[in-house]
Tab-separated table of C-alpha atoms in Angstrom:
chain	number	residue	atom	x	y	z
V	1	UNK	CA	136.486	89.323	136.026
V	2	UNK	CA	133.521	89.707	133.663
V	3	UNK	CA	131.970	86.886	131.173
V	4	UNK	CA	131.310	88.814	128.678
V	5	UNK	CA	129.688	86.149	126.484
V	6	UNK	CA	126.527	85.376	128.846
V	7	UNK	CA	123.852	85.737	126.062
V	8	UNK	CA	125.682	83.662	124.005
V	9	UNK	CA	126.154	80.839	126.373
V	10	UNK	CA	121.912	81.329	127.094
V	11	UNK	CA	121.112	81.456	123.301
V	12	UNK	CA	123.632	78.104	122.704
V	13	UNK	CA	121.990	76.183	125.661
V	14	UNK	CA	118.683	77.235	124.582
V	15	UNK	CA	119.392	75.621	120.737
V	16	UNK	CA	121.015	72.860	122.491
V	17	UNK	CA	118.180	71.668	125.007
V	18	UNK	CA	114.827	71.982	122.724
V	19	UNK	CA	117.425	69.866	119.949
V	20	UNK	CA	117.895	67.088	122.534
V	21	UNK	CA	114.106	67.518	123.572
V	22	UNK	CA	113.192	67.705	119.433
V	23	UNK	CA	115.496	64.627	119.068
V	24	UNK	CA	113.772	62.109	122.121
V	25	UNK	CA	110.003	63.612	121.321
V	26	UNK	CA	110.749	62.729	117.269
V	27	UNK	CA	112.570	59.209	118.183
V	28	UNK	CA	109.393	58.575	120.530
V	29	UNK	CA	107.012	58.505	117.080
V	30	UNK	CA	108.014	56.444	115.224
V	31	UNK	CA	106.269	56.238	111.802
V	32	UNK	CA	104.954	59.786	111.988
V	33	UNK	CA	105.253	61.880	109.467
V	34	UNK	CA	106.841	65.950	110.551
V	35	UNK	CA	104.561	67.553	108.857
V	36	UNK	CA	104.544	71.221	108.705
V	37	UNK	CA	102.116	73.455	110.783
V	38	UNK	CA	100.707	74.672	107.252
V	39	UNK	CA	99.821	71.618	106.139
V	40	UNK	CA	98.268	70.478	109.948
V	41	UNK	CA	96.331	73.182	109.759
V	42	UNK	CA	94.638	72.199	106.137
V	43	UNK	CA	94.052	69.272	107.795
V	44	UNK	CA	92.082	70.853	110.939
V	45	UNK	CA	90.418	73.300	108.040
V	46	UNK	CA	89.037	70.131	105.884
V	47	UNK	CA	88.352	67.940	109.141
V	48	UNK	CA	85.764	70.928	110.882
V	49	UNK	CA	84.292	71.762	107.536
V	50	UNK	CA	83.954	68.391	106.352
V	51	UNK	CA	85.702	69.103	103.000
V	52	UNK	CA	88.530	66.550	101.505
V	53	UNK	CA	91.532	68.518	101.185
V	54	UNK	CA	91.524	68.232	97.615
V	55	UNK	CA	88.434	70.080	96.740
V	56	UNK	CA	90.016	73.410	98.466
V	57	UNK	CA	91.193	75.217	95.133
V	58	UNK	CA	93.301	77.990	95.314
V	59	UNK	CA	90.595	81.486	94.454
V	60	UNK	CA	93.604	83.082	92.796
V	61	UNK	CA	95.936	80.390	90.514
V	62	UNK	CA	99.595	80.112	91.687
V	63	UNK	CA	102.140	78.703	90.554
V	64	UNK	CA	103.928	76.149	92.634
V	65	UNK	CA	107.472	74.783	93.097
V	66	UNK	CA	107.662	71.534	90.662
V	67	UNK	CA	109.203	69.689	93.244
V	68	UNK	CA	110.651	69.539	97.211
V	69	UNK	CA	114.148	70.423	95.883
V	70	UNK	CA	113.185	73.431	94.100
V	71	UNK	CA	111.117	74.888	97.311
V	72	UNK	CA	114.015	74.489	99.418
V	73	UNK	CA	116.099	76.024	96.463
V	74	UNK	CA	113.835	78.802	96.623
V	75	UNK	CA	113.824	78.996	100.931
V	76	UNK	CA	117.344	79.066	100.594
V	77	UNK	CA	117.190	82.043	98.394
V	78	UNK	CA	115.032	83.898	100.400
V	79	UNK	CA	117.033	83.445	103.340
V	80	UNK	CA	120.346	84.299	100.836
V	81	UNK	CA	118.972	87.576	99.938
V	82	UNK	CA	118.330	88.828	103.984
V	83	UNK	CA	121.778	87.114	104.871
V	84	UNK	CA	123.594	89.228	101.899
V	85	UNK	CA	121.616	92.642	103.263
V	86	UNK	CA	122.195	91.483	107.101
V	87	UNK	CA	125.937	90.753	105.966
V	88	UNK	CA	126.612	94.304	104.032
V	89	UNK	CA	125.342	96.216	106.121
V	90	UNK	CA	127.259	94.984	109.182
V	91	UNK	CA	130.419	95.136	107.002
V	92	UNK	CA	129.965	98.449	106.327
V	93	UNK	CA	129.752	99.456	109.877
V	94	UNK	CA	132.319	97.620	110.907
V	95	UNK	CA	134.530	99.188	108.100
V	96	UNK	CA	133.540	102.313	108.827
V	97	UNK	CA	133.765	102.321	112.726
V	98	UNK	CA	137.673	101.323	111.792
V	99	UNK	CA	137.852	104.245	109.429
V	100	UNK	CA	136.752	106.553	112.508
X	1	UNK	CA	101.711	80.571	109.958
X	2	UNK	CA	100.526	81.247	106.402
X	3	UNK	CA	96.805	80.078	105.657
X	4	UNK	CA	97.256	78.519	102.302
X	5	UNK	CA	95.189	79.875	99.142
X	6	UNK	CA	92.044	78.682	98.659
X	7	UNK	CA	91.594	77.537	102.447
X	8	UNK	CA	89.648	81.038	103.773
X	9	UNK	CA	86.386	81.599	101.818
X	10	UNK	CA	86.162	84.615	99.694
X	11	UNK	CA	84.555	87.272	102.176
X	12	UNK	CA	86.862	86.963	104.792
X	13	UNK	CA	90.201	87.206	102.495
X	14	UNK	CA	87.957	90.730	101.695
X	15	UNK	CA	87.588	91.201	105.351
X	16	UNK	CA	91.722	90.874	105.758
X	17	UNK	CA	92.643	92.381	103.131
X	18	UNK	CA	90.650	95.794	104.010
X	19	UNK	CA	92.216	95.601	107.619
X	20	UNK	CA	95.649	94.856	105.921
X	21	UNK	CA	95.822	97.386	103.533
X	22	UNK	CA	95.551	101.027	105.407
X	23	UNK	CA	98.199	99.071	107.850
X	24	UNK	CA	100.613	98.564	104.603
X	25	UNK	CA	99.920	102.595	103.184
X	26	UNK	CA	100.724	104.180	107.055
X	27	UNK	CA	103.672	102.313	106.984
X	28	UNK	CA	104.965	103.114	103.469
X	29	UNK	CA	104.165	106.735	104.782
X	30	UNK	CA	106.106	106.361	107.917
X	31	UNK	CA	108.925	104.476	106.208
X	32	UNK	CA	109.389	107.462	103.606
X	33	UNK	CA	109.544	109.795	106.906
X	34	UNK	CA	112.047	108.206	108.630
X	35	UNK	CA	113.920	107.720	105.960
X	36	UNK	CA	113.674	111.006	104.548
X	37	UNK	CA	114.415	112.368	108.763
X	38	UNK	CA	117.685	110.435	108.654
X	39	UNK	CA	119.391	108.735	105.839
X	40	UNK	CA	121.285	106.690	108.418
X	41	UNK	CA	118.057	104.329	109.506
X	42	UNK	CA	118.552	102.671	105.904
X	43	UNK	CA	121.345	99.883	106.760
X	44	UNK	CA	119.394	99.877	110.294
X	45	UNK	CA	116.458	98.907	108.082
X	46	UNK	CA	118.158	96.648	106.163
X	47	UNK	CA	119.549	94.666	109.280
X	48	UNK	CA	115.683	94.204	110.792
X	49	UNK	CA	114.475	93.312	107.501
X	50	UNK	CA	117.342	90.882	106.633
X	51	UNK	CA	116.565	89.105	109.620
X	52	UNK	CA	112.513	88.400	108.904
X	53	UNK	CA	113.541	87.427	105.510
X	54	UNK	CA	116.173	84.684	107.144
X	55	UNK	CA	114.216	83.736	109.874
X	56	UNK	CA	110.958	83.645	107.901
X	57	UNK	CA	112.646	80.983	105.636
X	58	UNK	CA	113.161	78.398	108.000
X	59	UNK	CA	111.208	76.065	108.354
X	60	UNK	CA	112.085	74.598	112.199
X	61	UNK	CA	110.787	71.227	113.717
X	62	UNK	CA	109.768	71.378	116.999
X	63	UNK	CA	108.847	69.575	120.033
X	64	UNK	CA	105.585	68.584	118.973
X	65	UNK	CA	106.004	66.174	115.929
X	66	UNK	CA	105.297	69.232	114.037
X	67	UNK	CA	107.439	71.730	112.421
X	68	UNK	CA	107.232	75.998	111.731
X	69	UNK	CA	108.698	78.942	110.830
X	70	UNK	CA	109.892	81.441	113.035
X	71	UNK	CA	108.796	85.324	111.944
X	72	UNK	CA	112.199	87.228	112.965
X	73	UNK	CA	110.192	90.297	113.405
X	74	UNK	CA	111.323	91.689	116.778
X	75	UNK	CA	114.210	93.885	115.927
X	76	UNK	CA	111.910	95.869	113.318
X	77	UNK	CA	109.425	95.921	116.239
X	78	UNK	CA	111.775	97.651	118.106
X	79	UNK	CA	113.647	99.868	115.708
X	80	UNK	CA	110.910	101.176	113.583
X	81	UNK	CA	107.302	100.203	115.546
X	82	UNK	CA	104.684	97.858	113.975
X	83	UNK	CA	103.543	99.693	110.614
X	84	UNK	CA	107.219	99.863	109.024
X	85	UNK	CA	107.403	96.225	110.682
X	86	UNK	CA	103.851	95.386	108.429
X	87	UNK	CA	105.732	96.337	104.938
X	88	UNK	CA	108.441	94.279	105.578
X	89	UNK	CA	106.410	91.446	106.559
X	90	UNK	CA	104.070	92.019	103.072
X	91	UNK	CA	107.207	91.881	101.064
X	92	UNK	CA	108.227	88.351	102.708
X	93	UNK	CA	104.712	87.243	102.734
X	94	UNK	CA	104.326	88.304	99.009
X	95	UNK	CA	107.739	86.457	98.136
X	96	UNK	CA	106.770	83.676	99.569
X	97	UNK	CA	102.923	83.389	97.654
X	98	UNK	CA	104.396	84.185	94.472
X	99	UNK	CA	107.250	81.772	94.409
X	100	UNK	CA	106.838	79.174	97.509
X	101	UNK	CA	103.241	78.731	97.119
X	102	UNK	CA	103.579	79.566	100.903
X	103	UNK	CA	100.462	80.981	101.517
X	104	UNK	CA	99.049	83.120	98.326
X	105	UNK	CA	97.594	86.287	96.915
X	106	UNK	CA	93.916	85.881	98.597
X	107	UNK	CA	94.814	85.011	101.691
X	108	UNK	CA	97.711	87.387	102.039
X	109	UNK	CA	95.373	90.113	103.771
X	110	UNK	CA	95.177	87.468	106.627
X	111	UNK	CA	98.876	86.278	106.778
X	112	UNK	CA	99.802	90.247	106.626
X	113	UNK	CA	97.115	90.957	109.459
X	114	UNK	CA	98.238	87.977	111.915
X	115	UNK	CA	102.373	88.058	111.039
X	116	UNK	CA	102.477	92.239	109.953
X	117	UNK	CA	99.847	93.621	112.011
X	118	UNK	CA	98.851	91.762	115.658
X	119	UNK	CA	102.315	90.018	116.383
X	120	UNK	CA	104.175	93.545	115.757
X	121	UNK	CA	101.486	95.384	117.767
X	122	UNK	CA	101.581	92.804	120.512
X	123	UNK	CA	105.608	93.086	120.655
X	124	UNK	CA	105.592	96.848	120.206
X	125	UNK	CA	102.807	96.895	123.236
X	126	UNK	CA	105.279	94.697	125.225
X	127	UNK	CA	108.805	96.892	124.234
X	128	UNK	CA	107.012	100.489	125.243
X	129	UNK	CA	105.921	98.771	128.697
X	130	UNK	CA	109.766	98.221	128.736
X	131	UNK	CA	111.551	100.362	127.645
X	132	UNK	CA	111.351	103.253	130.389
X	133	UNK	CA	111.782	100.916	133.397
X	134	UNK	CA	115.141	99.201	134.874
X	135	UNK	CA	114.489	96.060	132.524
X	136	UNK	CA	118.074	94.881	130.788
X	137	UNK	CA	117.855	95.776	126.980
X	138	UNK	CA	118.186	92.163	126.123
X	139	UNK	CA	115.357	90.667	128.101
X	140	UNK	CA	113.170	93.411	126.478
X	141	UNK	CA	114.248	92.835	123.025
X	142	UNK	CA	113.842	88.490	123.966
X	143	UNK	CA	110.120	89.372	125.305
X	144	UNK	CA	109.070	91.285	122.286
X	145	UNK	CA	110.572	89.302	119.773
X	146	UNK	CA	108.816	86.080	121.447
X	147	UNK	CA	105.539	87.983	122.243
X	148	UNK	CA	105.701	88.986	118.533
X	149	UNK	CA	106.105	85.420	117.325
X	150	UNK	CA	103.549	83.838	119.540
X	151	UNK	CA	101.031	86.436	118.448
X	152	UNK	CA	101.058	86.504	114.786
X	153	UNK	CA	100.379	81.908	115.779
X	154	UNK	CA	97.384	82.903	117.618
X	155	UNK	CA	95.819	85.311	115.431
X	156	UNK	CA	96.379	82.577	112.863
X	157	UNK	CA	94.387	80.782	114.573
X	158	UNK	CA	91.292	83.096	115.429
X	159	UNK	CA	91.091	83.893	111.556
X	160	UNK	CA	90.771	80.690	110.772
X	161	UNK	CA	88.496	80.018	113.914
X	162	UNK	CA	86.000	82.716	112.697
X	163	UNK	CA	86.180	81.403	109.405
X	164	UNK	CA	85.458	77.634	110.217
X	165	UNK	CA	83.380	77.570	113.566
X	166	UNK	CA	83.074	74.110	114.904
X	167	UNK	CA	79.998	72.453	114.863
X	168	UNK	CA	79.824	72.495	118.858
X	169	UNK	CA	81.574	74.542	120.245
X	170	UNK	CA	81.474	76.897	117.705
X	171	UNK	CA	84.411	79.589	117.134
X	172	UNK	CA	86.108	79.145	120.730
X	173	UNK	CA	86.357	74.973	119.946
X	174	UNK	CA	87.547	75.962	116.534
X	175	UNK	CA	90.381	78.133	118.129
X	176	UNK	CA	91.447	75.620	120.788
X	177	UNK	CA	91.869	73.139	117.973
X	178	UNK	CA	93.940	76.147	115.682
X	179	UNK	CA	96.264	77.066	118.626
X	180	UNK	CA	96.739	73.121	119.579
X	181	UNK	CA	98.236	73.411	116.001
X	182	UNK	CA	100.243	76.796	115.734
X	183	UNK	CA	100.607	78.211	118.863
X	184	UNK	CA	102.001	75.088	121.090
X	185	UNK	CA	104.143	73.935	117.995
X	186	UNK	CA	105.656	77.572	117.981
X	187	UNK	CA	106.469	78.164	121.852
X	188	UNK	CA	109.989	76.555	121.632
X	189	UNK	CA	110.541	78.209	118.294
X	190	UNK	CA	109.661	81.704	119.798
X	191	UNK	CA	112.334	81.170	122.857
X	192	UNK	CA	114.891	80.694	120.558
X	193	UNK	CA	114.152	83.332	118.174
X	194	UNK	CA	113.354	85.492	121.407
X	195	UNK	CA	117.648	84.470	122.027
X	196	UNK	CA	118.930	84.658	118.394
X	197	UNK	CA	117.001	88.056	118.061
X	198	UNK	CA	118.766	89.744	121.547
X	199	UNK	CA	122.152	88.287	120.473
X	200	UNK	CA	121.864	90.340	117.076
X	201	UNK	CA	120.815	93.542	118.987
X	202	UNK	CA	123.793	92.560	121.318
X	203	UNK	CA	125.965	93.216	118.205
X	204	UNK	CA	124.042	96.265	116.612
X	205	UNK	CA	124.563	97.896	120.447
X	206	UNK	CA	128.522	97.146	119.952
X	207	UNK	CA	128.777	98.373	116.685
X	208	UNK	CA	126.088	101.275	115.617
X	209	UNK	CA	124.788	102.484	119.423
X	210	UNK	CA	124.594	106.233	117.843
X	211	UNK	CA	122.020	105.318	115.299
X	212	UNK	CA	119.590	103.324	118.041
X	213	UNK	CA	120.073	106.685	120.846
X	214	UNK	CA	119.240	109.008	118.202
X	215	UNK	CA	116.373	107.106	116.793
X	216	UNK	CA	115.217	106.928	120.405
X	217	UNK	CA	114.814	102.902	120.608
X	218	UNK	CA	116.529	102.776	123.802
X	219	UNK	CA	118.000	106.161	126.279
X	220	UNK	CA	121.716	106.729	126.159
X	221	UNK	CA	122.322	105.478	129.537
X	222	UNK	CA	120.517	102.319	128.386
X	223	UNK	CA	122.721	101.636	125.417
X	224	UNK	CA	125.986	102.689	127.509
X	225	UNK	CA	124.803	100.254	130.600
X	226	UNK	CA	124.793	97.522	127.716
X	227	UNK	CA	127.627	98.460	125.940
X	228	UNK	CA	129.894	98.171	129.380
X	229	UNK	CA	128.395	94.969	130.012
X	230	UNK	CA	129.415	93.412	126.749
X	231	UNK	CA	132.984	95.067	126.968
């Protein structure tokens, strides 16, 4: 008989092993902050040019999230509006192969 | 990967910007083409695009005390080549400097260039070395999509190499520091959006394989070989 579900099993064993690896690597440092790439990066920006972080002003003004919550609000959103696309249009095929 | 504003000096948002911007207007032109060739690539469309503007949002920790976002750009690669891949990837990036302060509007020209321009190249480079030999769909649709992802890290950071060049070293010590930062934090992140990305296509295969053998992503027999594996 066929398994019919091998990329599945790959993809789940894949999420599975770098979550156990995330899990040891993050228990292993203690006290340090998981910061984003983003913000390492600023870091590596101000540290070869010699410039505190804070005097990098933004060339255009923007406006910014008043708080974490909001951001992830807003992430969340983002991610809403391709789910709700990703989700219609598979729906409609779906429906439609059924119709045919 | 996004630079954030006010961290590339003014000429070389300039310099990004002009590489960005004939990218963007070839693939609005191509877009209205394929659209206007077959009405049926629009939900196709909306599928590849849905998925960069999911997979863009997440922010993922990873192995390295550090944490990223993935790009999700591979089944637009795929489906509709890099230059319909690069508006896609200026709407996100735009979405996200307006209302995330993810990035911004100077330095958008370089976030388009490394996540809208090289890592859809790179991906599209790797799928047409694919496509025409023996190689399972899947694995071809994994090794683009990571390709992709890994790319658009590393270009992220040359740009900001070139733009800060280490005092010894210069540019290539600059870069070595960059990719310590992006591109090592992002290798587990682009194996698993390599998987997620080749279990989607696993589905669009089941449920729409007309559209993807009359666009020409993949031959017939291609498409049927996968199709009879899945069922």
């Amino acid at each position: 008989m066929k398994f019919r579900y091998t990329l599945e099993v790959l993809t789940i064993i894949a999420i599975v092993v770098f979550s156990v690896i995330f899990l040891y690597t993050s228990s292993t440092m203690s006290g340090t902050k998981f910061t984003g790439t983003d913000t390492a990066g600023s870091q590596g920006i101000a540290e070869l040019s010699g410039t505190p972080l804070e005097n990098f002003q933004p060339l255009i003004p923007q406006w910014k999230p008043p708080g974490t919550e909001i951001e992830s609000c807003l992430f969340a959103l983002q991610a809403a509006i391709g789910g709700i696309i990703v989700g219609v249009v598979f729906g409609f095929w779906i429906g439609s192969g059924k119709k045919a | 990967m996004h630079i954030m504003e006010g961290f590339l000096p003014l000429q070389w948002c300039i310099i990004w910007w002009i590489v960005a911007l004939p990218c963007i207007l070839l693939g609005m032109y191509q877009l209205k083409k394929v659209l206007a060739a077959d009405r049926e690539a629009l939900p196709l469309l909306g599928v590849t695009g849905g998925f960069i503007f999911i997979l863009s949002s997440l922010k993922l920790p990873s192995v390295t005390g550090s944490s990223s976002h993935p790009t999700g750009t591979g089944l637009s690669i795929i489906s509709f080549g890099p230059w319909i891949t690069c508006v896609v990837c200026a709407i996100v990036l735009l979405f996200q400097a307006l209302f995330l302060a993810h990035g911004g509007l100077s330095v958008l020209g370089a976030n388009i260039v490394s996540m809208g321009i090289v890592g859809p190249i790179v991906g599209y480079a790797v799928y047409r070395l694919l496509r025409d030999t023996p190689v399972n769909i899947y694995l071809t649709v994994f090794l683009v999509t990571a390709f992709a992802d890994m790319f658009t890290y590393i270009t992220t950071s040359l740009e900001l190499a070139l733009a800060y060049p280490a005092e010894t070293g210069g540019v290539a010590s600059s870069f070595i520091l960059f990719l310590g930062i992006f591109a090592v934090t992002q290798i587990p992140l682009a194996i698993i959006e390599g998987f997620v990305l080749a279990l989607v296509f696993k589905y669009i295969v089941a449920l729409k394989p007309d559209i993807l053998i009359r666009l020409n992503i993949f031959s017939k027999e291609k498409i049927n070989a996968a199709r009879n594996e899945a069922s």
